[in-house]
Amino acid sequence: MRILSITTSSEICGVCILEDEKIIIEKNLNNGLTHSETLMPLIKQTLNDANLTLSNIDLIAIDIGPGSFTGIRIGIATVKAFADSLNIPCVGINSLEGLSLNETNNGIICSLIDARRENVYCEIFENINGNYIVRRKPAFENINELLKEIKQINPEYNITFVGDGAIKNKEIILKILPNSSFACNNELFAHNFGILGYKNHNNEDYKNIEPLYLRKSEAEQKMEEKLNANK
Amino acid sequence: MKNLKLISNSPIETTKIAQALAKFLNIGDTVVLTGELGAGKTKFTEGFLTYYNLQDEISSPTFTIVNEYKSPLSTIYHFDVYRLADLDEFYAIGGDEYFDKGICLIEWGEQIEDALPLELIKISFEKNSEDDNSRILNFEAIGNKYEKILDSLSFELKN
């Protein structure tokens, strides 16, 4: 199966073509330009370099976030246009899962994507021989509260943190969870989404692919505050 | 938190203060400007852009929400978020993604308080009832980095 995978939820605009789980070609661009300028030419160039066209693609795997709101929309809108016009099956993969594949050792992996103001998008996995099992669902959290929660469960946890949220909060992570370690690669690479797409696709309708923003809207937050106050 | 109160006796002096501040700011820094209409926020921005030699290009961001000014040192993003309905609209336009990409000057920043960086400089502009040309600029630095910048600015303006 030939897969085109795309990530646009971080600073990197990444495009990869894979044969099943094997990378044929990959281009990850981080040149400061917006993804709306970069993505289309990058897809074209990647296909050209591999001597392929979109009609040779059997599946598109797309990073649905969380991350940059505008970036996510650019990626998803592009992929939906391809899927709609060329009838290519698609699969949406969340960015935290894509990130977790950067760490290949067995054990607990915590994906952290920076969401500013001491907030992160996070998801926790356990890697058992290449099977990444979700141990804590994707969520938008304050980093201090998240770390406190993990510490309460087990302060001796040996967790590997990965992502720009891990780099940014390294000091506080080590302060609260001193047994923690950190992944070498902390960026979102297109090939991870291709690999996960290959494993997870199941003929879903592209129309069902939606951005995963995770951040609660102001209205939702106010509603929650109100409900909490009434308790 | 650290405060600094400066008196500007003319629009030109306001631009000079802004130029002096620009010298100490880098990519990723944020300044919030508050004050009533005609209090000098735009004059201040003009002065800020003068440091980057971009003063001729200034226009109001009232309708565009954000204007971009590109210089080799840093891109300057001049926001006026008055017309945004709420915080969600700010996130939806990718507003918070600008903070790391350049220097952000934000008018009506109090409307998006919960989305602003935790550390920043706030400047409030007050008219002086005794002198039409005079303005009081109240600087408030939040965070270590900005407190140091305020010290440098204060030293710079004294000399």
Coordinates of C-alpha atoms in Angstrom, one line a residue:
Chain A
M1 CA 0.0 0.0 0.0
R2 CA 1.4 3.4 -1.0
I3 CA 0.7 6.1 1.6
L4 CA 1.1 9.9 1.5
S5 CA 1.4 11.3 5.0
I6 CA 1.2 15.0 6.0
T7 CA 1.9 17.0 9.1
T8 CA 1.2 20.7 9.5
S9 CA 0.2 21.0 13.2
S10 CA 3.6 22.3 14.3
E11 CA 6.3 24.6 12.8
I12 CA 7.3 21.8 10.6
C13 CA 5.5 21.2 7.3
G14 CA 6.2 17.6 6.6
V15 CA 5.3 15.3 3.7
C16 CA 6.2 11.6 3.4
I17 CA 5.5 8.8 1.0
L18 CA 5.7 5.3 2.3
E19 CA 5.2 1.7 1.0
D20 CA 3.4 0.2 3.9
E21 CA 5.7 1.2 6.8
K22 CA 8.8 1.8 4.7
I23 CA 9.8 5.3 3.9
I24 CA 10.2 6.0 0.1
I25 CA 10.8 9.7 0.5
E26 CA 10.3 12.3 3.2
K27 CA 10.6 16.1 3.3
N28 CA 10.2 18.1 6.5
L29 CA 10.4 21.8 6.0
N30 CA 10.8 24.4 8.8
N31 CA 11.6 27.6 7.0
G32 CA 9.4 30.0 8.9
L33 CA 7.0 30.3 6.0
T34 CA 3.3 29.6 6.7
H35 CA 2.1 26.1 5.8
S36 CA -0.4 27.6 3.4
E37 CA 2.5 28.8 1.2
T38 CA 4.6 25.7 1.7
L39 CA 2.4 22.6 1.7
M40 CA 1.2 22.4 -1.9
P41 CA 4.6 22.9 -3.5
L42 CA 6.1 20.5 -1.0
I43 CA 3.6 17.7 -1.9
K44 CA 4.2 18.3 -5.6
Q45 CA 7.9 18.2 -5.2
T46 CA 7.8 15.1 -3.1
L47 CA 5.6 13.3 -5.6
N48 CA 7.9 14.4 -8.5
D49 CA 11.0 13.3 -6.7
A50 CA 9.5 9.8 -6.2
N51 CA 8.2 9.7 -9.8
L52 CA 4.7 9.4 -8.6
T53 CA 1.4 11.3 -8.9
L54 CA -1.6 11.5 -6.5
S55 CA -3.3 8.8 -8.5
N56 CA -0.6 6.4 -7.4
I57 CA -1.5 7.0 -3.7
D58 CA -3.7 4.4 -1.9
L59 CA -4.1 6.2 1.4
I60 CA -3.5 9.7 2.8
A61 CA -2.6 9.9 6.5
I62 CA -3.1 13.4 8.0
D63 CA -2.1 14.9 11.3
I64 CA -5.3 16.3 12.9
G65 CA -3.6 18.0 15.8
P66 CA -3.6 19.2 18.6
G67 CA -1.3 22.1 17.8
S68 CA -1.4 25.1 15.6
F69 CA -5.1 25.9 14.9
T70 CA -4.3 27.4 11.5
G71 CA -1.7 24.7 10.6
I72 CA -4.2 21.9 11.4
R73 CA -6.9 23.4 9.2
I74 CA -4.5 23.9 6.3
G75 CA -3.5 20.2 6.4
I76 CA -7.0 18.8 6.8
A77 CA -8.5 21.1 4.1
T78 CA -5.8 20.1 1.6
V79 CA -6.3 16.4 2.3
K80 CA -10.1 16.6 2.1
A81 CA -9.8 18.3 -1.3
F82 CA -7.6 15.4 -2.6
A83 CA -9.9 12.8 -1.0
D84 CA -13.0 14.3 -2.5
S85 CA -11.7 14.9 -6.0
L86 CA -9.6 11.7 -6.4
N87 CA -11.5 9.4 -4.2
I88 CA -8.4 8.6 -2.1
P89 CA -9.1 7.0 1.3
C90 CA -7.9 9.0 4.3
V91 CA -7.1 8.5 7.9
G92 CA -6.7 11.1 10.7
I93 CA -3.9 10.6 13.2
N94 CA -3.5 12.7 16.3
S95 CA -0.2 14.6 16.7
L96 CA 0.5 13.3 20.2
E97 CA 0.4 9.8 18.9
G98 CA 2.6 10.8 16.0
L99 CA 5.0 12.3 18.4
S100 CA 5.2 9.2 20.7
L101 CA 6.8 7.2 17.9
N102 CA 9.9 9.3 18.3
E103 CA 10.7 7.3 21.4
T104 CA 11.2 3.6 20.5
N105 CA 12.3 2.1 23.8
N106 CA 9.8 0.1 25.8
G107 CA 8.1 1.9 28.7
I108 CA 5.9 4.9 29.6
I109 CA 6.0 7.7 27.1
C110 CA 4.4 11.1 27.7
S111 CA 3.8 13.3 24.6
L112 CA 3.7 17.0 25.4
I113 CA 3.0 19.7 22.9
D114 CA 3.4 23.2 24.2
A115 CA 0.1 25.2 24.4
R116 CA 1.6 28.4 26.0
R117 CA 0.9 29.9 29.4
E118 CA 2.2 26.8 31.2
N119 CA -0.3 24.7 29.3
V120 CA 0.3 21.6 27.3
Y121 CA -1.5 19.1 25.1
C122 CA -0.7 15.7 26.5
E123 CA -1.2 12.0 26.0
I124 CA 0.4 9.1 27.8
F125 CA 1.3 5.8 26.2
E126 CA 2.9 2.6 27.1
N127 CA 5.2 1.1 24.5
I128 CA 5.2 -2.7 24.7
N129 CA 7.4 -4.0 21.9
G130 CA 6.2 -1.5 19.4
N131 CA 2.6 -1.5 20.5
Y132 CA 1.7 2.0 21.8
I133 CA -1.1 1.5 24.2
V134 CA -3.0 4.7 25.4
R135 CA -2.7 5.1 29.2
R136 CA -4.1 8.6 29.4
K137 CA -6.3 10.2 26.7
P138 CA -5.3 13.3 24.8
A139 CA -6.1 16.4 26.9
F140 CA -5.3 20.1 27.4
E141 CA -3.7 20.5 30.8
N142 CA -1.8 22.9 33.0
I143 CA 1.7 21.4 33.2
N144 CA 2.0 21.7 37.0
E145 CA -1.3 20.0 37.6
L146 CA -0.5 17.2 35.1
L147 CA 2.8 16.5 36.8
K148 CA 1.2 16.5 40.2
E149 CA -1.4 14.1 39.0
I150 CA 1.3 11.7 37.7
K151 CA 3.3 12.0 40.9
Q152 CA 0.3 11.1 43.0
I153 CA -0.1 7.9 41.0
N154 CA 3.5 6.9 41.3
P155 CA 6.4 9.3 42.2
E156 CA 8.9 6.7 41.1
Y157 CA 7.6 6.6 37.6
N158 CA 10.3 6.4 35.0
I159 CA 8.6 8.3 32.1
T160 CA 10.2 9.4 28.9
F161 CA 8.9 12.8 27.9
V162 CA 8.8 13.8 24.2
G163 CA 7.8 17.0 22.3
D164 CA 8.4 20.7 22.4
G165 CA 6.4 20.8 25.6
A166 CA 8.9 18.5 27.2
I167 CA 11.8 20.7 26.2
K168 CA 10.1 23.9 27.5
N169 CA 9.1 22.3 30.8
K170 CA 12.2 20.2 31.4
E171 CA 13.2 21.9 34.6
I172 CA 9.8 21.5 36.3
I173 CA 9.4 17.9 35.1
L174 CA 12.7 16.9 36.7
K175 CA 11.8 18.8 39.8
I176 CA 8.5 16.9 40.3
L177 CA 9.4 13.6 38.7
P178 CA 13.2 13.3 39.1
N179 CA 13.3 9.8 37.4
S180 CA 12.1 11.2 34.1
S181 CA 14.1 11.0 30.9
F182 CA 13.8 12.9 27.6
A183 CA 13.6 11.8 24.0
C184 CA 16.3 12.8 21.6
N185 CA 13.9 13.8 18.8
N186 CA 11.1 16.2 19.8
E187 CA 9.7 17.2 16.5
L188 CA 6.7 16.0 14.5
F189 CA 7.9 14.0 11.5
A190 CA 5.6 13.1 8.6
H191 CA 6.7 9.5 8.4
N192 CA 5.3 8.7 11.9
F193 CA 1.8 9.6 10.6
G194 CA 2.3 7.4 7.6
I195 CA 3.3 4.4 9.8
L196 CA 0.3 5.0 12.1
G197 CA -2.0 5.5 9.2
Y198 CA -0.9 2.2 7.7
K199 CA -1.7 0.5 11.1
N200 CA -4.9 2.3 11.8
H201 CA -6.8 2.9 8.6
N202 CA -10.2 1.3 8.2
N203 CA -11.9 2.8 5.2
E204 CA -13.3 5.7 7.2
D205 CA -15.1 8.5 5.3
Y206 CA -12.9 11.5 4.9
K207 CA -15.9 13.7 5.8
N208 CA -15.6 12.4 9.4
I209 CA -12.0 13.6 9.8
E210 CA -12.0 16.6 12.0
P211 CA -9.4 18.8 13.7
L212 CA -8.6 17.8 17.3
Y213 CA -8.2 21.2 19.0
L214 CA -8.6 20.0 22.6
R215 CA -8.6 23.5 24.0
K216 CA -12.0 24.2 25.5
S217 CA -13.9 27.2 24.1
E218 CA -14.5 30.2 26.3
A219 CA -18.2 29.3 26.5
E220 CA -17.4 25.7 27.6
Q221 CA -15.0 27.0 30.2
K222 CA -17.5 29.4 31.6
M223 CA -20.2 26.7 31.7
E224 CA -17.8 24.4 33.6
E225 CA -17.0 27.2 36.1
K226 CA -20.7 27.8 36.6
L227 CA -21.4 24.1 37.2
N228 CA -18.4 23.8 39.6
A229 CA -19.6 26.8 41.5
N230 CA -23.1 25.3 41.9
K231 CA -21.8 22.0 43.3
Chain B
M1 CA 6.5 42.9 38.8
K2 CA 8.1 46.3 38.3
N3 CA 6.7 49.7 37.4
L4 CA 8.1 52.7 35.7
K5 CA 6.3 56.0 35.2
L6 CA 7.5 58.3 32.4
I7 CA 6.2 61.7 31.4
S8 CA 6.2 62.6 27.7
N9 CA 5.8 66.3 27.0
S10 CA 5.1 65.9 23.3
P11 CA 4.3 63.3 20.6
I12 CA 7.9 63.4 19.5
E13 CA 9.0 62.5 23.0
T14 CA 6.6 59.6 23.0
T15 CA 8.2 58.3 19.8
K16 CA 11.6 58.7 21.4
I17 CA 10.6 56.6 24.4
A18 CA 9.2 53.9 22.0
Q19 CA 12.5 53.9 20.1
A20 CA 14.4 53.4 23.2
L21 CA 12.3 50.5 24.3
A22 CA 12.5 48.9 20.8
K23 CA 16.3 48.7 21.3
F24 CA 15.9 46.2 24.1
L25 CA 13.2 43.9 22.7
N26 CA 13.7 40.7 20.7
I27 CA 11.7 38.2 18.7
G28 CA 9.2 36.6 21.1
D29 CA 8.6 39.7 23.2
T30 CA 5.1 41.2 23.8
V31 CA 4.0 44.7 24.7
V32 CA 0.4 45.5 25.5
L33 CA -0.7 49.1 25.0
T34 CA -3.8 50.5 26.7
G35 CA -5.3 54.0 26.9
E36 CA -8.1 56.0 25.5
L37 CA -8.4 57.3 21.9
G38 CA -5.7 59.9 21.2
A39 CA -3.6 58.9 24.2
G40 CA -0.6 58.1 22.1
K41 CA -0.7 54.4 21.4
T42 CA -0.4 54.8 17.7
K43 CA 2.3 57.5 18.1
F44 CA 4.2 55.0 20.3
T45 CA 3.9 52.3 17.7
E46 CA 5.2 54.7 15.1
G47 CA 8.2 55.5 17.2
F48 CA 8.7 51.8 17.8
L49 CA 8.7 51.2 14.0
T50 CA 11.2 54.1 13.6
Y51 CA 13.8 52.0 15.3
Y52 CA 13.4 49.4 12.5
N53 CA 13.2 52.1 9.8
L54 CA 9.6 51.1 9.1
Q55 CA 7.9 54.3 10.3
D56 CA 6.6 55.2 6.8
E57 CA 4.6 52.1 6.4
I58 CA 2.4 52.4 9.5
S59 CA -1.3 52.0 9.1
S60 CA -4.0 51.3 11.7
P61 CA -4.8 47.7 12.4
T62 CA -8.4 48.6 13.5
F63 CA -9.9 46.7 10.5
T64 CA -7.2 44.2 9.8
I65 CA -6.8 43.1 13.5
V66 CA -3.1 42.6 12.8
N67 CA -0.5 44.4 10.6
E68 CA 2.8 42.9 9.8
Y69 CA 6.0 45.0 9.5
K70 CA 9.0 43.0 8.2
S71 CA 12.5 44.0 9.1
P72 CA 15.7 41.9 9.1
L73 CA 15.9 42.2 12.9
S74 CA 12.4 41.0 13.6
T75 CA 8.9 41.1 12.2
I76 CA 6.7 43.5 14.2
Y77 CA 3.1 42.5 14.6
H78 CA 0.8 45.4 15.5
F79 CA -2.5 44.1 16.8
D80 CA -5.8 45.8 17.5
V81 CA -8.0 43.1 19.0
Y82 CA -10.9 45.5 19.8
R83 CA -13.2 44.0 17.1
L84 CA -12.7 40.4 18.1
A85 CA -15.8 38.9 19.7
D86 CA -14.1 36.7 22.2
L87 CA -11.0 34.7 23.1
D88 CA -12.0 31.9 20.8
E89 CA -11.9 34.1 17.8
F90 CA -8.3 35.1 18.8
Y91 CA -7.3 31.4 18.9
A92 CA -9.2 30.7 15.7
I93 CA -7.2 33.2 13.7
G94 CA -4.0 31.7 15.1
G95 CA -3.5 34.8 17.2
D96 CA -1.4 33.1 19.9
E97 CA 0.9 31.7 17.2
Y98 CA 2.3 35.2 16.5
F99 CA 3.8 35.5 19.9
D100 CA 6.9 33.5 19.2
K101 CA 7.3 34.7 15.6
G102 CA 8.2 38.3 16.2
I103 CA 7.7 41.3 18.5
C104 CA 4.0 41.8 19.2
L105 CA 2.5 45.2 20.1
I106 CA -1.1 44.7 21.1
E107 CA -3.8 47.4 21.5
W108 CA -6.9 46.5 23.6
G109 CA -4.9 43.5 24.9
E110 CA -7.1 43.4 28.1
Q111 CA -9.8 41.8 25.9
I112 CA -7.7 38.7 25.3
E113 CA -6.0 38.7 28.7
D114 CA -6.3 34.9 29.1
A115 CA -4.5 34.3 25.9
L116 CA -1.6 36.7 26.4
P117 CA 1.9 35.4 27.4
L118 CA 2.3 35.2 31.1
E119 CA 5.2 37.5 31.0
L120 CA 5.1 40.8 29.1
I121 CA 5.2 44.6 29.3
K122 CA 2.1 46.6 29.8
I123 CA 2.0 50.3 29.0
S124 CA -0.9 52.4 29.9
F125 CA -1.2 55.9 28.4
E126 CA -2.9 58.7 30.3
K127 CA -3.7 62.2 29.2
N128 CA -2.5 65.0 31.4
S129 CA -5.4 67.3 32.3
E130 CA -3.1 70.3 32.8
D131 CA -1.2 70.0 29.5
D132 CA -2.8 68.9 26.2
N133 CA 0.5 67.7 24.7
S134 CA 1.7 65.8 27.8
R135 CA 1.1 62.1 28.5
I136 CA 1.8 59.9 31.4
L137 CA 3.2 56.4 30.4
N138 CA 2.9 53.8 33.1
F139 CA 5.1 50.8 32.3
E140 CA 4.5 47.5 34.1
A141 CA 6.9 44.7 33.6
I142 CA 5.8 41.1 34.4
G143 CA 8.6 38.5 34.5
N144 CA 12.3 38.6 35.2
K145 CA 13.3 39.3 31.6
Y146 CA 11.0 42.3 31.3
E147 CA 12.0 43.7 34.6
K148 CA 15.5 43.8 33.4
I149 CA 14.4 45.5 30.2
L150 CA 12.6 48.2 32.2
D151 CA 15.8 48.8 34.2
S152 CA 17.8 49.2 30.9
L153 CA 15.1 51.5 29.5
S154 CA 15.1 53.7 32.6
F155 CA 18.9 53.9 32.5
E156 CA 18.9 54.7 28.8
L157 CA 16.4 57.5 29.1
K158 CA 18.3 59.1 32.0
N159 CA 21.5 59.4 29.9

